[in-house]
Amino acid sequence: MNGKSQLGDFLQTRRSQLRPDEVGVPTYGERRRVPGLRREELALLAGVSASYYARLEQGHSLNASPEVLDAIARALRLDESERRYLHDLARSAKPRSRRRPAPERVTEPTAQLLDALGDVPAIVIGRRSDVLAWNQLGHALFAGHLDPAAPDVPTERPNMARLVFLDAHTRDLYADWPSKARAVVGNLRLVAGQYPEDPALHTLVGELSAKSEDFASMWADHRVKACAVADYEMRHPLVGSLTVMQQTLSQGPGPSIVVATTAAGSPSRAALDLLAQAITQAARTRSDNRLSTS
């Protein structure tokens, strides 16, 4: 998953997904071996020489200017997230000293914000989708079948990508599982472009590719997606169906807080309130049991 190979794979895959008729390239009825654009056709659209573009796709030209990258992005019809990803890949492909990403932790301000969101399901997610912390309602909504203390031990931390692809409970939790899965893969692609030398990320992608055919197929598709806000219908085992809006409150190099909100007065809000009551009652029961045995 080095920078050179990622850049070449991304360009080649996205070029193959773009049909000539979509971008006004005439084919004159000729038989083509593949449905996507040829290298020389993409180069013409981008305004660069075919030989230069071929070298870039093969990883032999690592000094593409931002203007050239933007021209290629326009030719490939990339959206803004994909354009930034292309620039990240080009930077990571250049020879330079590598620094391993620093270990992730929950800062005091983030911990205070998580505590303040007690009535809203919230989890703190690291760049590789590790769960660094969650509040009670966040645990109950997203992973109530797991130990609530799991995020406190670095070696035991749940990983949302693993859960989405490898955990049957989480897979059943999302009514439109493919949509959630694509969002997870798209986000991991963005992270891979920013941290190409992260060994833990390499391990995670390798594990998911080996254990999940769905992940391997979606990863090979090279789709990139920055998913800061999305609606998901969830089928919770305790409170039934509810639709939540998952929002990322903080983005950037550090961990992010992801919250799940529901529309006021909706059946989904009622279901979330019921879940909150259920975990409160469970906590009281545990407390009463401890008192009775002491």
PDB file of C-alpha atoms in Angstrom:
ATOM      1  CA  MET A   1       0.000   0.000   0.000  1.00  0.00           C
ATOM      2  CA  ASN A   2       2.875   2.368  -0.802  1.00  0.00           C
ATOM      3  CA  GLY A   3       2.286   5.800  -2.300  1.00  0.00           C
ATOM      4  CA  LYS A   4       3.477   4.917  -5.802  1.00  0.00           C
ATOM      5  CA  SER A   5       1.267   1.873  -6.183  1.00  0.00           C
ATOM      6  CA  GLN A   6      -1.750   3.608  -4.638  1.00  0.00           C
ATOM      7  CA  LEU A   7      -1.446   6.535  -7.039  1.00  0.00           C
ATOM      8  CA  GLY A   8      -1.113   4.321 -10.096  1.00  0.00           C
ATOM      9  CA  ASP A   9      -3.898   1.966  -9.015  1.00  0.00           C
ATOM     10  CA  PHE A  10      -6.248   4.859  -8.310  1.00  0.00           C
ATOM     11  CA  LEU A  11      -5.639   6.540 -11.674  1.00  0.00           C
ATOM     12  CA  GLN A  12      -5.928   3.303 -13.611  1.00  0.00           C
ATOM     13  CA  THR A  13      -9.095   2.167 -11.823  1.00  0.00           C
ATOM     14  CA  ARG A  14     -10.900   5.484 -12.134  1.00  0.00           C
ATOM     15  CA  ARG A  15      -9.888   5.795 -15.791  1.00  0.00           C
ATOM     16  CA  SER A  16     -11.324   2.326 -16.471  1.00  0.00           C
ATOM     17  CA  GLN A  17     -14.615   3.354 -14.831  1.00  0.00           C
ATOM     18  CA  LEU A  18     -15.106   6.366 -17.131  1.00  0.00           C
ATOM     19  CA  ARG A  19     -16.810   5.550 -20.418  1.00  0.00           C
ATOM     20  CA  PRO A  20     -15.929   7.514 -23.582  1.00  0.00           C
ATOM     21  CA  ASP A  21     -19.538   8.572 -24.198  1.00  0.00           C
ATOM     22  CA  GLU A  22     -19.698  10.087 -20.697  1.00  0.00           C
ATOM     23  CA  VAL A  23     -16.969  12.604 -21.529  1.00  0.00           C
ATOM     24  CA  GLY A  24     -17.638  13.175 -25.213  1.00  0.00           C
ATOM     25  CA  VAL A  25     -14.798  11.056 -26.598  1.00  0.00           C
ATOM     26  CA  PRO A  26     -15.813   9.696 -30.027  1.00  0.00           C
ATOM     27  CA  THR A  27     -15.271   5.976 -30.648  1.00  0.00           C
ATOM     28  CA  TYR A  28     -16.513   5.787 -34.265  1.00  0.00           C
ATOM     29  CA  GLY A  29     -18.074   2.401 -33.612  1.00  0.00           C
ATOM     30  CA  GLU A  30     -14.724   0.699 -33.085  1.00  0.00           C
ATOM     31  CA  ARG A  31     -14.414  -2.436 -30.996  1.00  0.00           C
ATOM     32  CA  ARG A  32     -12.643  -1.726 -27.717  1.00  0.00           C
ATOM     33  CA  ARG A  33     -10.983  -4.275 -25.468  1.00  0.00           C
ATOM     34  CA  VAL A  34     -12.152  -2.442 -22.338  1.00  0.00           C
ATOM     35  CA  PRO A  35     -15.120  -0.087 -21.839  1.00  0.00           C
ATOM     36  CA  GLY A  36     -13.140   2.627 -20.062  1.00  0.00           C
ATOM     37  CA  LEU A  37     -10.953   5.411 -21.381  1.00  0.00           C
ATOM     38  CA  ARG A  38      -7.542   4.696 -22.846  1.00  0.00           C
ATOM     39  CA  ARG A  39      -4.509   6.413 -21.388  1.00  0.00           C
ATOM     40  CA  GLU A  40      -4.058   8.652 -24.385  1.00  0.00           C
ATOM     41  CA  GLU A  41      -7.724   9.686 -24.279  1.00  0.00           C
ATOM     42  CA  LEU A  42      -7.488  10.635 -20.617  1.00  0.00           C
ATOM     43  CA  ALA A  43      -4.234  12.511 -21.274  1.00  0.00           C
ATOM     44  CA  LEU A  44      -5.906  14.468 -24.090  1.00  0.00           C
ATOM     45  CA  LEU A  45      -8.798  15.446 -21.818  1.00  0.00           C
ATOM     46  CA  ALA A  46      -6.356  16.554 -19.119  1.00  0.00           C
ATOM     47  CA  GLY A  47      -4.155  18.504 -21.524  1.00  0.00           C
ATOM     48  CA  VAL A  48      -0.962  16.534 -20.833  1.00  0.00           C
ATOM     49  CA  SER A  49       1.113  14.308 -23.075  1.00  0.00           C
ATOM     50  CA  ALA A  50       0.211  10.631 -23.287  1.00  0.00           C
ATOM     51  CA  SER A  51       3.766   9.624 -22.364  1.00  0.00           C
ATOM     52  CA  TYR A  52       3.756  11.875 -19.275  1.00  0.00           C
ATOM     53  CA  TYR A  53       0.418  10.519 -18.103  1.00  0.00           C
ATOM     54  CA  ALA A  54       1.603   6.932 -18.683  1.00  0.00           C
ATOM     55  CA  ARG A  55       4.679   7.564 -16.520  1.00  0.00           C
ATOM     56  CA  LEU A  56       2.504   9.069 -13.802  1.00  0.00           C
ATOM     57  CA  GLU A  57       0.174   6.067 -13.822  1.00  0.00           C
ATOM     58  CA  GLN A  58       3.155   3.707 -13.721  1.00  0.00           C
ATOM     59  CA  GLY A  59       4.740   5.509 -10.779  1.00  0.00           C
ATOM     60  CA  HIS A  60       7.731   6.803 -12.733  1.00  0.00           C
ATOM     61  CA  SER A  61       6.883  10.513 -12.603  1.00  0.00           C
ATOM     62  CA  LEU A  62       6.483  11.783  -9.048  1.00  0.00           C
ATOM     63  CA  ASN A  63       6.656  15.538  -9.505  1.00  0.00           C
ATOM     64  CA  ALA A  64       3.261  16.363 -10.940  1.00  0.00           C
ATOM     65  CA  SER A  65       2.290  19.945 -10.164  1.00  0.00           C
ATOM     66  CA  PRO A  66      -0.953  20.788  -8.355  1.00  0.00           C
ATOM     67  CA  GLU A  67      -2.241  22.289 -11.616  1.00  0.00           C
ATOM     68  CA  VAL A  68      -1.610  19.053 -13.530  1.00  0.00           C
ATOM     69  CA  LEU A  69      -3.252  16.999 -10.790  1.00  0.00           C
ATOM     70  CA  ASP A  70      -6.283  19.294 -10.865  1.00  0.00           C
ATOM     71  CA  ALA A  71      -6.491  18.899 -14.658  1.00  0.00           C
ATOM     72  CA  ILE A  72      -6.402  15.110 -14.313  1.00  0.00           C
ATOM     73  CA  ALA A  73      -9.028  15.282 -11.568  1.00  0.00           C
ATOM     74  CA  ARG A  74     -11.334  17.272 -13.870  1.00  0.00           C
ATOM     75  CA  ALA A  75     -10.759  14.811 -16.702  1.00  0.00           C
ATOM     76  CA  LEU A  76     -11.619  11.907 -14.391  1.00  0.00           C
ATOM     77  CA  ARG A  77     -14.730  13.749 -13.122  1.00  0.00           C
ATOM     78  CA  LEU A  78     -13.531  13.491  -9.520  1.00  0.00           C
ATOM     79  CA  ASP A  79     -15.485  15.206  -6.763  1.00  0.00           C
ATOM     80  CA  GLU A  80     -13.788  17.394  -4.151  1.00  0.00           C
ATOM     81  CA  SER A  81     -12.998  14.544  -1.749  1.00  0.00           C
ATOM     82  CA  GLU A  82     -11.517  12.496  -4.567  1.00  0.00           C
ATOM     83  CA  ARG A  83      -9.496  15.474  -5.830  1.00  0.00           C
ATOM     84  CA  ARG A  84      -7.943  15.966  -2.383  1.00  0.00           C
ATOM     85  CA  TYR A  85      -7.267  12.253  -2.204  1.00  0.00           C
ATOM     86  CA  LEU A  86      -5.419  12.400  -5.536  1.00  0.00           C
ATOM     87  CA  HIS A  87      -3.222  15.211  -4.194  1.00  0.00           C
ATOM     88  CA  ASP A  88      -2.546  13.203  -1.007  1.00  0.00           C
ATOM     89  CA  LEU A  89      -1.491  10.193  -3.063  1.00  0.00           C
ATOM     90  CA  ALA A  90       0.827  12.302  -5.193  1.00  0.00           C
ATOM     91  CA  ARG A  91       2.483  13.758  -2.083  1.00  0.00           C
ATOM     92  CA  SER A  92       2.848  10.359  -0.419  1.00  0.00           C
ATOM     93  CA  ALA A  93       4.472   8.912  -3.552  1.00  0.00           C
ATOM     94  CA  LYS A  94       7.399  11.350  -3.349  1.00  0.00           C
ATOM     95  CA  PRO A  95      10.553  10.069  -1.609  1.00  0.00           C
ATOM     96  CA  ARG A  96      10.901  11.615   1.830  1.00  0.00           C
ATOM     97  CA  SER A  97      11.514  10.700   5.428  1.00  0.00           C
ATOM     98  CA  ARG A  98       8.561   8.897   6.972  1.00  0.00           C
ATOM     99  CA  ARG A  99       7.163   9.466  10.413  1.00  0.00           C
ATOM    100  CA  ARG A 100       4.904   6.962  11.996  1.00  0.00           C
ATOM    101  CA  PRO A 101       1.618   8.464  13.175  1.00  0.00           C
ATOM    102  CA  ALA A 102       1.556   9.236  16.882  1.00  0.00           C
ATOM    103  CA  PRO A 103      -0.542   6.995  19.145  1.00  0.00           C
ATOM    104  CA  GLU A 104      -4.099   8.215  19.433  1.00  0.00           C
ATOM    105  CA  ARG A 105      -5.709   9.214  22.698  1.00  0.00           C
ATOM    106  CA  VAL A 106      -8.803  10.986  23.936  1.00  0.00           C
ATOM    107  CA  THR A 107      -7.928  14.507  25.046  1.00  0.00           C
ATOM    108  CA  GLU A 108      -9.517  16.117  28.084  1.00  0.00           C
ATOM    109  CA  PRO A 109     -11.655  18.529  25.993  1.00  0.00           C
ATOM    110  CA  THR A 110     -12.917  15.582  23.918  1.00  0.00           C
ATOM    111  CA  ALA A 111     -13.687  13.606  27.074  1.00  0.00           C
ATOM    112  CA  GLN A 112     -15.636  16.552  28.481  1.00  0.00           C
ATOM    113  CA  LEU A 113     -17.622  16.916  25.265  1.00  0.00           C
ATOM    114  CA  LEU A 114     -18.405  13.196  25.251  1.00  0.00           C
ATOM    115  CA  ASP A 115     -19.659  13.469  28.834  1.00  0.00           C
ATOM    116  CA  ALA A 116     -21.784  16.508  27.950  1.00  0.00           C
ATOM    117  CA  LEU A 117     -23.460  14.493  25.186  1.00  0.00           C
ATOM    118  CA  GLY A 118     -24.935  12.060  27.686  1.00  0.00           C
ATOM    119  CA  ASP A 119     -28.408  12.132  26.104  1.00  0.00           C
ATOM    120  CA  VAL A 120     -27.026  11.627  22.582  1.00  0.00           C
ATOM    121  CA  PRO A 121     -25.321   8.430  21.336  1.00  0.00           C
ATOM    122  CA  ALA A 122     -21.689   9.399  20.777  1.00  0.00           C
ATOM    123  CA  ILE A 123     -18.425   7.591  20.088  1.00  0.00           C
ATOM    124  CA  VAL A 124     -14.853   8.817  19.619  1.00  0.00           C
ATOM    125  CA  ILE A 125     -13.282   7.311  16.498  1.00  0.00           C
ATOM    126  CA  GLY A 126      -9.590   7.261  15.599  1.00  0.00           C
ATOM    127  CA  ARG A 127      -8.233   7.644  12.084  1.00  0.00           C
ATOM    128  CA  ARG A 128      -8.262   3.848  11.510  1.00  0.00           C
ATOM    129  CA  SER A 129     -11.852   3.663  12.861  1.00  0.00           C
ATOM    130  CA  ASP A 130     -10.764   2.374  16.283  1.00  0.00           C
ATOM    131  CA  VAL A 131     -13.285   3.180  19.020  1.00  0.00           C
ATOM    132  CA  LEU A 132     -11.301   5.251  21.529  1.00  0.00           C
ATOM    133  CA  ALA A 133     -14.269   5.997  23.790  1.00  0.00           C
ATOM    134  CA  TRP A 134     -18.062   6.032  23.848  1.00  0.00           C
ATOM    135  CA  ASN A 135     -20.786   7.203  26.173  1.00  0.00           C
ATOM    136  CA  GLN A 136     -23.396   4.802  27.534  1.00  0.00           C
ATOM    137  CA  LEU A 137     -25.958   5.525  24.845  1.00  0.00           C
ATOM    138  CA  GLY A 138     -23.360   5.304  22.088  1.00  0.00           C
ATOM    139  CA  HIS A 139     -22.287   1.891  23.330  1.00  0.00           C
ATOM    140  CA  ALA A 140     -25.883   0.708  23.610  1.00  0.00           C
ATOM    141  CA  LEU A 141     -26.818   1.877  20.113  1.00  0.00           C
ATOM    142  CA  PHE A 142     -23.746   0.834  18.125  1.00  0.00           C
ATOM    143  CA  ALA A 143     -22.302  -2.135  20.002  1.00  0.00           C
ATOM    144  CA  GLY A 144     -24.375  -3.136  23.007  1.00  0.00           C
ATOM    145  CA  HIS A 145     -23.203  -6.744  22.604  1.00  0.00           C
ATOM    146  CA  LEU A 146     -19.604  -5.756  23.421  1.00  0.00           C
ATOM    147  CA  ASP A 147     -17.952  -5.037  26.762  1.00  0.00           C
ATOM    148  CA  PRO A 148     -18.609  -1.361  27.536  1.00  0.00           C
ATOM    149  CA  ALA A 149     -15.070  -1.049  28.935  1.00  0.00           C
ATOM    150  CA  ALA A 150     -13.398  -2.372  25.758  1.00  0.00           C
ATOM    151  CA  PRO A 151     -12.258   1.059  24.447  1.00  0.00           C
ATOM    152  CA  ASP A 152     -10.330   1.681  27.671  1.00  0.00           C
ATOM    153  CA  VAL A 153      -7.768  -1.038  26.815  1.00  0.00           C
ATOM    154  CA  PRO A 154      -5.774  -0.246  23.631  1.00  0.00           C
ATOM    155  CA  THR A 155      -5.363  -3.920  22.689  1.00  0.00           C
ATOM    156  CA  GLU A 156      -9.078  -4.581  23.194  1.00  0.00           C
ATOM    157  CA  ARG A 157     -10.509  -1.582  21.392  1.00  0.00           C
ATOM    158  CA  PRO A 158     -13.321  -2.330  18.940  1.00  0.00           C
ATOM    159  CA  ASN A 159     -12.761  -1.194  15.377  1.00  0.00           C
ATOM    160  CA  MET A 160     -15.817   0.017  13.487  1.00  0.00           C
ATOM    161  CA  ALA A 161     -14.514  -1.213  10.122  1.00  0.00           C
ATOM    162  CA  ARG A 162     -13.995  -4.710  11.556  1.00  0.00           C
ATOM    163  CA  LEU A 163     -17.432  -4.594  13.150  1.00  0.00           C
ATOM    164  CA  VAL A 164     -19.176  -3.491   9.948  1.00  0.00           C
ATOM    165  CA  PHE A 165     -17.554  -6.202   7.811  1.00  0.00           C
ATOM    166  CA  LEU A 166     -16.862  -9.047  10.215  1.00  0.00           C
ATOM    167  CA  ASP A 167     -19.415  -8.795  13.028  1.00  0.00           C
ATOM    168  CA  ALA A 168     -22.861 -10.324  12.402  1.00  0.00           C
ATOM    169  CA  HIS A 169     -24.570  -8.088  14.990  1.00  0.00           C
ATOM    170  CA  THR A 170     -23.303  -4.885  13.354  1.00  0.00           C
ATOM    171  CA  ARG A 171     -24.114  -6.146   9.861  1.00  0.00           C
ATOM    172  CA  ASP A 172     -27.704  -6.822  10.914  1.00  0.00           C
ATOM    173  CA  LEU A 173     -27.896  -3.435  12.641  1.00  0.00           C
ATOM    174  CA  TYR A 174     -27.958  -1.517   9.333  1.00  0.00           C
ATOM    175  CA  ALA A 175     -30.977  -1.999   7.073  1.00  0.00           C
ATOM    176  CA  ASP A 176     -28.933  -0.744   4.097  1.00  0.00           C
ATOM    177  CA  TRP A 177     -25.670  -2.430   5.030  1.00  0.00           C
ATOM    178  CA  PRO A 178     -23.963  -1.874   1.633  1.00  0.00           C
ATOM    179  CA  SER A 179     -24.368   1.893   2.012  1.00  0.00           C
ATOM    180  CA  LYS A 180     -22.742   1.851   5.441  1.00  0.00           C
ATOM    181  CA  ALA A 181     -20.001  -0.480   4.206  1.00  0.00           C
ATOM    182  CA  ARG A 182     -19.160   1.753   1.246  1.00  0.00           C
ATOM    183  CA  ALA A 183     -18.921   4.766   3.569  1.00  0.00           C
ATOM    184  CA  VAL A 184     -16.487   2.879   5.823  1.00  0.00           C
ATOM    185  CA  VAL A 185     -14.293   1.838   2.881  1.00  0.00           C
ATOM    186  CA  GLY A 186     -14.402   5.317   1.340  1.00  0.00           C
ATOM    187  CA  ASN A 187     -13.222   6.844   4.603  1.00  0.00           C
ATOM    188  CA  LEU A 188     -10.415   4.289   4.980  1.00  0.00           C
ATOM    189  CA  ARG A 189      -9.285   5.165   1.452  1.00  0.00           C
ATOM    190  CA  LEU A 190      -8.951   8.811   2.482  1.00  0.00           C
ATOM    191  CA  VAL A 191      -6.918   7.829   5.542  1.00  0.00           C
ATOM    192  CA  ALA A 192      -4.685   5.562   3.445  1.00  0.00           C
ATOM    193  CA  GLY A 193      -3.860   8.521   1.220  1.00  0.00           C
ATOM    194  CA  GLN A 194      -2.912  10.650   4.225  1.00  0.00           C
ATOM    195  CA  TYR A 195      -0.980   7.942   6.123  1.00  0.00           C
ATOM    196  CA  PRO A 196       0.530   5.585   3.509  1.00  0.00           C
ATOM    197  CA  GLU A 197       3.223   4.357   5.925  1.00  0.00           C
ATOM    198  CA  ASP A 198       0.903   3.498   8.824  1.00  0.00           C
ATOM    199  CA  PRO A 199       1.645  -0.191   9.597  1.00  0.00           C
ATOM    200  CA  ALA A 200      -1.497  -0.652  11.682  1.00  0.00           C
ATOM    201  CA  LEU A 201      -3.594   0.597   8.766  1.00  0.00           C
ATOM    202  CA  HIS A 202      -1.800  -1.830   6.427  1.00  0.00           C
ATOM    203  CA  THR A 203      -2.593  -4.658   8.839  1.00  0.00           C
ATOM    204  CA  LEU A 204      -6.248  -3.655   9.083  1.00  0.00           C
ATOM    205  CA  VAL A 205      -6.731  -3.446   5.301  1.00  0.00           C
ATOM    206  CA  GLY A 206      -4.941  -6.770   4.824  1.00  0.00           C
ATOM    207  CA  GLU A 207      -7.065  -8.491   7.461  1.00  0.00           C
ATOM    208  CA  LEU A 208     -10.345  -7.161   6.080  1.00  0.00           C
ATOM    209  CA  SER A 209      -9.356  -8.013   2.500  1.00  0.00           C
ATOM    210  CA  ALA A 210      -8.541 -11.594   3.530  1.00  0.00           C
ATOM    211  CA  LYS A 211     -11.634 -12.150   5.670  1.00  0.00           C
ATOM    212  CA  SER A 212     -14.319 -10.280   3.716  1.00  0.00           C
ATOM    213  CA  GLU A 213     -14.958 -10.622  -0.010  1.00  0.00           C
ATOM    214  CA  ASP A 214     -17.227  -7.576   0.226  1.00  0.00           C
ATOM    215  CA  PHE A 215     -14.427  -5.451   1.625  1.00  0.00           C
ATOM    216  CA  ALA A 216     -11.900  -6.721  -0.928  1.00  0.00           C
ATOM    217  CA  SER A 217     -14.275  -5.858  -3.776  1.00  0.00           C
ATOM    218  CA  MET A 218     -15.103  -2.395  -2.432  1.00  0.00           C
ATOM    219  CA  TRP A 219     -11.435  -1.632  -1.692  1.00  0.00           C
ATOM    220  CA  ALA A 220     -10.420  -2.597  -5.234  1.00  0.00           C
ATOM    221  CA  ASP A 221     -13.063  -0.191  -6.598  1.00  0.00           C
ATOM    222  CA  HIS A 222     -11.000   2.779  -5.312  1.00  0.00           C
ATOM    223  CA  ARG A 223     -14.066   4.818  -4.366  1.00  0.00           C
ATOM    224  CA  VAL A 224     -13.294   7.671  -1.989  1.00  0.00           C
ATOM    225  CA  LYS A 225     -15.918   9.190   0.253  1.00  0.00           C
ATOM    226  CA  ALA A 226     -15.734  11.753   3.034  1.00  0.00           C
ATOM    227  CA  CYS A 227     -18.887  10.919   4.944  1.00  0.00           C
ATOM    228  CA  ALA A 228     -19.442  13.643   7.549  1.00  0.00           C
ATOM    229  CA  VAL A 229     -23.268  13.362   7.583  1.00  0.00           C
ATOM    230  CA  ALA A 230     -25.451  10.397   6.607  1.00  0.00           C
ATOM    231  CA  ASP A 231     -28.869   8.963   7.461  1.00  0.00           C
ATOM    232  CA  TYR A 232     -29.092   5.271   8.364  1.00  0.00           C
ATOM    233  CA  GLU A 233     -32.025   3.058   9.177  1.00  0.00           C
ATOM    234  CA  MET A 234     -31.030   0.830  12.071  1.00  0.00           C
ATOM    235  CA  ARG A 235     -32.673  -2.361  13.298  1.00  0.00           C
ATOM    236  CA  HIS A 236     -31.801  -2.413  16.967  1.00  0.00           C
ATOM    237  CA  PRO A 237     -32.366  -5.703  18.824  1.00  0.00           C
ATOM    238  CA  LEU A 238     -33.834  -3.925  21.884  1.00  0.00           C
ATOM    239  CA  VAL A 239     -35.944  -1.073  20.480  1.00  0.00           C
ATOM    240  CA  GLY A 240     -36.593  -2.074  16.867  1.00  0.00           C
ATOM    241  CA  SER A 241     -36.317   0.131  13.801  1.00  0.00           C
ATOM    242  CA  LEU A 242     -35.112   3.718  13.998  1.00  0.00           C
ATOM    243  CA  THR A 243     -33.517   6.186  11.595  1.00  0.00           C
ATOM    244  CA  VAL A 244     -30.559   8.180  12.853  1.00  0.00           C
ATOM    245  CA  MET A 245     -28.431  10.923  11.361  1.00  0.00           C
ATOM    246  CA  GLN A 246     -24.785  10.120  11.983  1.00  0.00           C
ATOM    247  CA  GLN A 247     -22.669  13.274  12.093  1.00  0.00           C
ATOM    248  CA  THR A 248     -18.946  13.790  12.576  1.00  0.00           C
ATOM    249  CA  LEU A 249     -18.475  16.731  14.921  1.00  0.00           C
ATOM    250  CA  SER A 250     -14.715  17.071  14.687  1.00  0.00           C
ATOM    251  CA  GLN A 251     -12.561  16.308  11.672  1.00  0.00           C
ATOM    252  CA  GLY A 252      -8.859  16.607  10.997  1.00  0.00           C
ATOM    253  CA  PRO A 253      -5.702  14.821  12.075  1.00  0.00           C
ATOM    254  CA  GLY A 254      -7.039  13.893  15.516  1.00  0.00           C
ATOM    255  CA  PRO A 255      -9.872  11.625  16.661  1.00  0.00           C
ATOM    256  CA  SER A 256     -13.423  12.497  15.663  1.00  0.00           C
ATOM    257  CA  ILE A 257     -16.652  12.429  17.649  1.00  0.00           C
ATOM    258  CA  VAL A 258     -19.511  10.752  15.823  1.00  0.00           C
ATOM    259  CA  VAL A 259     -23.029  11.348  17.138  1.00  0.00           C
ATOM    260  CA  ALA A 260     -26.379   9.851  16.182  1.00  0.00           C
ATOM    261  CA  THR A 261     -29.395  12.154  16.312  1.00  0.00           C
ATOM    262  CA  THR A 262     -33.079  11.665  15.567  1.00  0.00           C
ATOM    263  CA  ALA A 263     -35.852  14.014  14.476  1.00  0.00           C
ATOM    264  CA  ALA A 264     -37.830  15.592  17.319  1.00  0.00           C
ATOM    265  CA  GLY A 265     -41.207  13.968  17.897  1.00  0.00           C
ATOM    266  CA  SER A 266     -40.446  11.066  15.557  1.00  0.00           C
ATOM    267  CA  PRO A 267     -40.844   7.331  16.263  1.00  0.00           C
ATOM    268  CA  SER A 268     -37.064   7.147  16.030  1.00  0.00           C
ATOM    269  CA  ARG A 269     -36.697   9.675  18.862  1.00  0.00           C
ATOM    270  CA  ALA A 270     -39.133   7.590  20.923  1.00  0.00           C
ATOM    271  CA  ALA A 271     -37.084   4.457  20.238  1.00  0.00           C
ATOM    272  CA  LEU A 272     -33.887   6.236  21.293  1.00  0.00           C
ATOM    273  CA  ASP A 273     -35.573   7.443  24.487  1.00  0.00           C
ATOM    274  CA  LEU A 274     -36.655   3.874  25.165  1.00  0.00           C
ATOM    275  CA  LEU A 275     -33.072   2.689  24.721  1.00  0.00           C
ATOM    276  CA  ALA A 276     -31.879   5.331  27.189  1.00  0.00           C
ATOM    277  CA  GLN A 277     -34.487   4.155  29.710  1.00  0.00           C
ATOM    278  CA  ALA A 278     -33.417   0.542  29.211  1.00  0.00           C
ATOM    279  CA  ILE A 279     -29.756   1.203  29.981  1.00  0.00           C
ATOM    280  CA  THR A 280     -30.680   3.359  32.991  1.00  0.00           C
ATOM    281  CA  GLN A 281     -32.831   0.543  34.362  1.00  0.00           C
ATOM    282  CA  ALA A 282     -30.072  -1.992  33.708  1.00  0.00           C
ATOM    283  CA  ALA A 283     -27.595   0.178  35.612  1.00  0.00           C
ATOM    284  CA  ARG A 284     -29.990   0.420  38.576  1.00  0.00           C
ATOM    285  CA  THR A 285     -30.476  -3.338  38.562  1.00  0.00           C
ATOM    286  CA  ARG A 286     -26.711  -3.945  38.619  1.00  0.00           C
ATOM    287  CA  SER A 287     -26.328  -1.444  41.460  1.00  0.00           C
ATOM    288  CA  ASP A 288     -29.120  -3.109  43.463  1.00  0.00           C
ATOM    289  CA  ASN A 289     -27.571  -6.523  42.924  1.00  0.00           C
ATOM    290  CA  ARG A 290     -24.192  -5.308  44.168  1.00  0.00           C
ATOM    291  CA  LEU A 291     -25.814  -3.828  47.281  1.00  0.00           C
ATOM    292  CA  SER A 292     -27.751  -7.022  48.034  1.00  0.00           C
ATOM    293  CA  THR A 293     -24.614  -9.157  47.862  1.00  0.00           C
ATOM    294  CA  SER A 294     -22.389  -6.815  49.891  1.00  0.00           C
TER     295      SER A 294
END
